[in-house]
């Protein structure tokens, strides 16, 4: 579908996928003969090009970045040559990437910042990139960490799915890692590339599990980007450590931000999503009035940056969607004449006591969640991850869970990793914990087998795909309880 919509002139892929495309099985699904030229990236050219390509204008389209969002929407954004150059200039400054540096990348290269780091960043900065496909970890869990140790890598990038895989698979094998001589004391930054709220529990678990092989707790951090701008925040090498705050969960449902002490009732731990990149301006806006909000309010994150995408790529010529997301103005305020891009994520900014390398006070951006995924129930705004976290820690037999709404009913889908006799026991536990911690009545509880909840390569739950499967009666559940 992407090949047809984008009208691509060339396709880059590896030998494994080329064999798959030319197989008999693929011939029944796609007609490869009608596709453009397919180039094998594993077959390196034997001679250099006579001259380096230079675009006629800097605003010329460099590439199309297609991605499927967590709501199931396939969207492509247009990246111009000037935006791509500005992106890598900002990353080079933030991470201090020079030709003598080596970085290890273990994340999918298909879209967003993963594609930029995997394919293009080293071309601009001149550093060496060691590329580790995440699928290789399924057969060799030690590959990523052993590579980082062997080459004495200081900066490495990964995804949440890679970090989760290592935490679950290698958490009880620290002595084996020591026996193999794996040492992570040289790692200065271990950055998780994501487009979501930082998973504090996972990053803290990863740091604690591998501190015995030298991993510093200060090394692990996250990035934040969106469809309109793939890199808004990224932890640098010389900046202050990421900060954390505790906010009141009740106030958050009213789009208010109230800081509380650690251990306070109904408190939620939020971590800063890395440092704001050079040249990026961030403002928090009311998504309905399009006016700036105060420090105590939760709002949509808007950005102004030289590396923002130039617009959506669409075959329907719907320019109104593009104008609203990429070139919008505040309804009032000092920055009303500035063009902003809407990220579609809710968050807030806090001025910290820490200072950056320039000596200036540091502004921390905290991402709460995607606006499209929020649940509007009883006039309040709920974030699915908060309800799912409460349910996941309730019983050891719950492998994963996801929530969504259906005709004003809250639907909870839980994956059971124990025996099927426990399915009935989970229903009252689920309804009680959601009622006690979030004051919501669960409409439907669906107990399914492990692996039913769809998760993309970035480790993000595809809740809308799950909802569609539920409505189409395709989940094949172990047990369903209706509480209407």
Tab-separated table of N, CA and C in Angstrom, residues 14 19 37 40 65 67 139 142 172 214-215 226 256 272-273 283 298-299 309 317 320 335 348 377 406 464 484:
chain	number	residue	atom	x	y	z
A	14	UNK	N	16.794	-5.507	2.210
A	14	UNK	CA	17.936	-6.407	2.372
A	14	UNK	C	17.682	-7.722	1.637
A	19	UNK	N	14.375	-12.011	-1.084
A	19	UNK	CA	14.001	-13.411	-1.356
A	19	UNK	C	12.522	-13.629	-1.065
A	37	UNK	N	12.210	-0.184	-9.114
A	37	UNK	CA	13.475	-0.893	-8.919
A	37	UNK	C	13.720	-1.205	-7.443
A	40	UNK	N	19.238	-3.973	-3.305
A	40	UNK	CA	19.692	-4.741	-2.149
A	40	UNK	C	20.731	-3.913	-1.389
A	65	UNK	N	8.117	9.778	5.101
A	65	UNK	CA	8.214	8.960	6.309
A	65	UNK	C	6.822	8.425	6.648
A	67	UNK	N	4.271	5.832	8.715
A	67	UNK	CA	4.192	5.125	9.995
A	67	UNK	C	2.732	4.876	10.342
A	139	UNK	N	17.091	-14.595	18.607
A	139	UNK	CA	17.932	-15.797	18.594
A	139	UNK	C	19.186	-15.642	19.444
A	142	UNK	N	22.081	-11.831	23.930
A	142	UNK	CA	23.286	-11.165	24.402
A	142	UNK	C	23.870	-10.208	23.361
A	172	UNK	N	17.838	-12.384	35.046
A	172	UNK	CA	18.341	-13.395	35.987
A	172	UNK	C	19.624	-14.060	35.493
A	214	UNK	N	28.191	-2.676	35.427
A	214	UNK	CA	28.768	-1.357	35.181
A	214	UNK	C	27.866	-0.292	34.615
A	215	UNK	N	26.597	-0.600	34.330
A	215	UNK	CA	25.713	0.404	33.737
A	215	UNK	C	25.359	1.468	34.769
A	226	UNK	N	7.197	13.054	17.474
A	226	UNK	CA	5.836	12.768	17.015
A	226	UNK	C	5.864	12.711	15.491
A	256	UNK	N	-5.367	19.537	34.925
A	256	UNK	CA	-4.610	20.397	35.832
A	256	UNK	C	-3.357	19.670	36.280
A	272	UNK	N	11.124	13.297	32.826
A	272	UNK	CA	11.400	14.200	31.714
A	272	UNK	C	11.780	13.396	30.469
A	273	UNK	N	11.323	13.848	29.302
A	273	UNK	CA	11.561	13.123	28.050
A	273	UNK	C	12.825	13.613	27.356
A	283	UNK	N	5.716	25.101	23.322
A	283	UNK	CA	4.690	25.841	24.059
A	283	UNK	C	3.534	24.905	24.354
A	298	UNK	N	-2.558	21.297	32.075
A	298	UNK	CA	-2.111	20.322	31.090
A	298	UNK	C	-2.626	20.759	29.726
A	299	UNK	N	-1.797	20.671	28.696
A	299	UNK	CA	-2.211	21.104	27.365
A	299	UNK	C	-1.469	20.352	26.282
A	309	UNK	N	8.527	18.504	9.955
A	309	UNK	CA	8.107	18.033	8.634
A	309	UNK	C	7.283	19.121	7.938
A	317	UNK	N	-5.623	15.158	-1.410
A	317	UNK	CA	-5.528	16.613	-1.520
A	317	UNK	C	-6.296	17.321	-0.414
A	320	UNK	N	-6.546	21.054	4.356
A	320	UNK	CA	-6.969	21.610	5.640
A	320	UNK	C	-6.336	20.847	6.795
A	335	UNK	N	3.259	34.968	21.185
A	335	UNK	CA	3.759	34.164	20.064
A	335	UNK	C	2.671	33.884	19.030
A	348	UNK	N	3.310	19.087	29.844
A	348	UNK	CA	3.536	20.382	30.503
A	348	UNK	C	5.033	20.624	30.624
A	377	UNK	N	-14.567	10.042	29.944
A	377	UNK	CA	-15.569	9.335	30.743
A	377	UNK	C	-16.006	10.215	31.906
A	406	UNK	N	-16.225	1.550	24.420
A	406	UNK	CA	-17.194	1.027	23.442
A	406	UNK	C	-18.576	1.478	23.878
A	464	UNK	N	-6.620	0.569	19.065
A	464	UNK	CA	-7.725	0.664	18.114
A	464	UNK	C	-7.859	-0.604	17.279
A	484	UNK	N	-23.063	-4.676	32.790
A	484	UNK	CA	-23.855	-3.548	32.307
A	484	UNK	C	-25.019	-3.236	33.242
